Short mmCIF file of C-alpha atoms in Angstrom, two decimals:
data_model
loop_
_atom_site.label_atom_id
_atom_site.label_comp_id
_atom_site.label_asym_id
_atom_site.label_seq_id
_atom_site.Cartn_x
_atom_site.Cartn_y
_atom_site.Cartn_z
CA UNK A 1 166.11 94.40 109.77
CA UNK A 2 162.50 95.36 110.58
CA UNK A 3 160.98 95.08 114.05
CA UNK A 4 157.54 94.38 112.61
CA UNK A 5 156.05 91.06 113.68
CA UNK A 6 153.17 89.21 112.08
CA UNK A 7 149.98 89.80 114.08
CA UNK A 8 147.45 87.04 113.31
CA UNK A 9 144.61 88.96 115.01
CA UNK A 10 145.20 92.04 112.86
CA UNK A 11 145.52 89.89 109.73
CA UNK A 12 142.16 88.29 110.54
CA UNK A 13 140.49 91.69 110.95
CA UNK A 14 141.91 92.90 107.64
CA UNK A 15 140.69 89.71 105.92
CA UNK A 16 137.19 90.12 107.34
CA UNK A 17 137.02 93.77 106.23
CA UNK A 18 138.23 92.81 102.75
CA UNK A 19 135.75 89.95 102.36
CA UNK A 20 132.87 92.03 103.71
CA UNK A 21 133.64 94.74 101.16
CA UNK A 22 133.66 92.21 98.33
CA UNK A 23 130.24 90.91 99.30
CA UNK A 24 128.59 94.25 100.03
CA UNK A 25 126.43 94.32 96.92
CA UNK A 26 127.24 97.81 95.68
CA UNK A 27 125.86 98.90 92.32
CA UNK A 28 127.57 100.90 89.62
CA UNK A 29 126.17 103.87 87.77
CA UNK A 30 125.69 101.58 84.76
CA UNK A 31 123.20 99.41 86.64
CA UNK A 32 119.88 98.81 84.89
CA UNK A 33 118.06 100.02 87.96
CA UNK A 34 115.84 101.79 88.84
CA UNK A 35 112.75 101.06 86.73
CA UNK A 36 111.71 104.73 86.83
CA UNK A 37 114.23 107.55 86.52
CA UNK A 38 114.16 111.02 88.08
CA UNK A 39 112.79 113.47 85.54
CA UNK A 40 109.89 111.16 84.64
CA UNK A 41 106.27 112.23 85.00
CA UNK A 42 103.44 110.46 86.83
CA UNK A 43 99.97 111.17 85.44
CA UNK A 44 96.93 110.52 87.64
CA UNK A 45 93.84 110.01 85.49
CA UNK A 46 91.17 109.92 88.21
CA UNK A 47 90.22 111.51 91.50
CA UNK A 48 91.03 109.49 94.62
CA UNK A 49 89.50 109.91 98.07
CA UNK A 50 92.00 109.36 100.89
CA UNK A 51 90.33 107.62 103.84
CA UNK A 52 90.46 109.60 107.10
CA UNK A 53 93.24 108.59 109.48
CA UNK A 54 95.24 107.36 106.49
CA UNK A 55 97.69 109.03 104.12
CA UNK A 56 97.66 106.52 101.27
CA UNK A 57 95.63 105.32 98.32
CA UNK A 58 96.47 101.75 97.20
CA UNK A 59 96.50 100.17 93.73
CA UNK A 60 96.75 96.51 92.71
CA UNK A 61 96.01 94.81 89.40
CA UNK A 62 94.85 98.07 87.81
CA UNK A 63 92.28 98.88 90.48
CA UNK A 64 92.15 101.10 93.52
CA UNK A 65 91.94 98.94 96.62
CA UNK A 66 91.96 99.16 100.39
CA UNK A 67 95.07 98.40 102.43
CA UNK A 68 93.41 95.32 103.92
CA UNK A 69 92.78 93.91 100.43
CA UNK A 70 96.45 94.03 99.40
CA UNK A 71 98.01 90.70 98.52
CA UNK A 72 101.58 91.42 99.53
CA UNK A 73 102.88 88.67 97.22
CA UNK A 74 101.61 90.56 94.14
CA UNK A 75 103.35 93.85 93.27
CA UNK A 76 101.27 96.83 94.37
CA UNK A 77 101.61 100.61 94.58
CA UNK A 78 100.28 103.46 96.66
CA UNK A 79 100.18 107.23 96.50
CA UNK A 80 101.32 108.86 99.71
CA UNK A 81 100.25 112.31 100.91
CA UNK A 82 101.97 114.49 103.50
CA UNK A 83 99.17 115.00 106.04
CA UNK A 84 96.78 112.59 107.73
CA UNK A 85 93.24 113.82 108.31
CA UNK A 86 91.75 112.86 111.65
CA UNK A 87 88.27 111.38 112.08
CA UNK A 88 85.60 114.01 111.60
CA UNK A 89 87.67 116.18 109.26
CA UNK A 90 86.73 116.52 105.58
CA UNK A 91 88.17 113.70 103.51
CA UNK A 92 91.25 114.60 101.47
CA UNK A 93 91.13 114.20 97.70
CA UNK A 94 93.94 113.60 95.23
CA UNK A 95 92.89 115.14 91.92
CA UNK A 96 93.88 114.11 88.41
CA UNK A 97 97.13 115.76 87.46
CA UNK A 98 100.70 115.49 86.30
CA UNK A 99 103.54 115.13 88.81
CA UNK A 100 107.26 115.51 88.24
CA UNK A 101 109.48 112.74 89.69
CA UNK A 102 112.17 114.64 91.60
CA UNK A 103 113.90 111.67 93.21
CA UNK A 104 113.82 107.86 93.08
CA UNK A 105 114.77 105.78 96.10
CA UNK A 106 115.16 102.00 96.25
CA UNK A 107 115.06 100.32 99.63
CA UNK A 108 114.11 97.04 101.22
CA UNK A 109 113.20 95.79 104.65
CA UNK A 110 115.96 93.15 104.64
CA UNK A 111 117.39 92.87 108.13
CA UNK A 112 120.04 90.35 109.00
CA UNK A 113 122.09 89.45 106.00
CA UNK A 114 125.14 87.36 105.55
CA UNK A 115 126.91 85.39 108.23
CA UNK A 116 130.65 84.96 107.99
CA UNK A 117 132.55 81.92 109.16
CA UNK A 118 136.11 83.22 108.95
CA UNK A 119 137.90 80.19 110.29
CA UNK A 120 136.52 78.01 107.52
CA UNK A 121 136.31 80.86 104.95
CA UNK A 122 132.69 79.89 104.20
CA UNK A 123 130.06 82.52 103.59
CA UNK A 124 126.52 81.52 104.42
CA UNK A 125 123.54 83.66 103.57
CA UNK A 126 121.17 83.89 106.49
CA UNK A 127 118.52 86.20 105.15
CA UNK A 128 114.85 86.36 105.90
CA UNK A 129 112.13 85.32 103.51
CA UNK A 130 109.35 87.76 102.58
CA UNK A 131 111.47 90.83 101.94
CA UNK A 132 109.66 93.88 100.53
CA UNK A 133 111.60 95.69 97.80
CA UNK A 134 110.37 99.27 97.45
CA UNK A 135 110.69 101.79 94.61
CA UNK A 136 109.75 105.27 95.86
CA UNK A 137 109.16 108.07 93.37
CA UNK A 138 109.12 111.48 95.10
CA UNK A 139 106.53 113.66 93.39
CA UNK A 140 106.25 117.40 92.86
CA UNK A 141 103.31 119.47 91.63
CA UNK A 142 102.58 123.14 92.30
CA UNK A 143 98.83 122.38 92.03
CA UNK A 144 98.95 119.57 94.62
CA UNK A 145 101.92 120.09 96.95
CA UNK A 146 100.42 117.70 99.52
CA UNK A 147 101.00 114.66 97.29
CA UNK A 148 104.34 113.23 98.43
CA UNK A 149 105.19 110.04 96.52
CA UNK A 150 104.18 107.08 94.38
CA UNK A 151 105.59 103.95 96.00
CA UNK A 152 105.59 100.47 94.45
CA UNK A 153 106.44 97.31 96.38
CA UNK A 154 107.38 93.80 95.32
CA UNK A 155 107.76 90.99 97.85
CA UNK A 156 110.36 88.24 97.40
CA UNK A 157 109.80 85.04 99.31
CA UNK A 158 113.01 83.15 98.53
CA UNK A 159 115.84 83.87 100.96
CA UNK A 160 118.34 81.96 98.81
CA UNK A 161 117.94 84.44 95.98
CA UNK A 162 118.52 87.67 97.93
CA UNK A 163 122.14 87.70 96.74
CA UNK A 164 120.82 88.86 93.34
CA UNK A 165 118.59 91.62 94.66
CA UNK A 166 119.06 93.88 91.65
CA UNK A 167 116.27 91.92 89.95
CA UNK A 168 113.95 92.08 92.96
CA UNK A 169 112.91 95.72 92.79
CA UNK A 170 109.65 96.36 90.91
CA UNK A 171 110.14 96.42 87.15
CA UNK A 172 108.27 98.96 85.01
CA UNK A 173 106.10 96.17 83.56
CA UNK A 174 105.06 95.11 87.10
CA UNK A 175 104.37 98.71 88.09
CA UNK A 176 102.15 99.13 85.01
CA UNK A 177 100.18 96.01 85.94
CA UNK A 178 99.67 97.28 89.48
CA UNK A 179 98.53 100.73 88.29
CA UNK A 180 96.66 99.71 85.14
CA UNK A 181 95.12 102.68 83.31
CA UNK A 182 94.57 104.61 86.54
CA UNK A 183 98.08 106.05 86.70
CA UNK A 184 100.68 106.24 83.93
CA UNK A 185 104.40 106.94 84.05
CA UNK A 186 106.17 108.84 81.29
CA UNK A 187 109.94 108.49 80.93
CA UNK A 188 112.03 111.67 80.74
CA UNK A 189 111.80 113.31 77.31
CA UNK A 190 108.55 111.59 76.30
#
């Protein structure tokens, strides 16, 4: 006969860990994401002046724009550089060129998440609205090593739909609309 007794507290902890794991939202290698794959190329077709005290050049609806003119509810992109020039220094320029995508990172600014009511076994989503879903393409070019990344952002304003966040990251079609003819992305092998 075993001396082991049922411990309801331990059983509850195990149940919570199990249920949390089931709802964690992990993605398999067969996921359709991301919209841009490592090994792609980003081609800049124009020269872009980077405003002093900034390290980004913004794009929305196929036009270069200022940060203050971004409508965060429309997908937009920006090119990020490594160094920020201070006031009085010569303005930095990003020249036309071809950049290799070394890495792709998806992230979002979702804080909070799901609430668990264990006693009633009810899961309630308590997520924020206005979550930014970001696709970051790390760039490499021997001619312009100061250019760091092309980052595209899509805002989702429906907290009830955050459970299906795989569809919230910027799609290639949305990225193309944001960049227009100013910047193009070539898939690996093109």
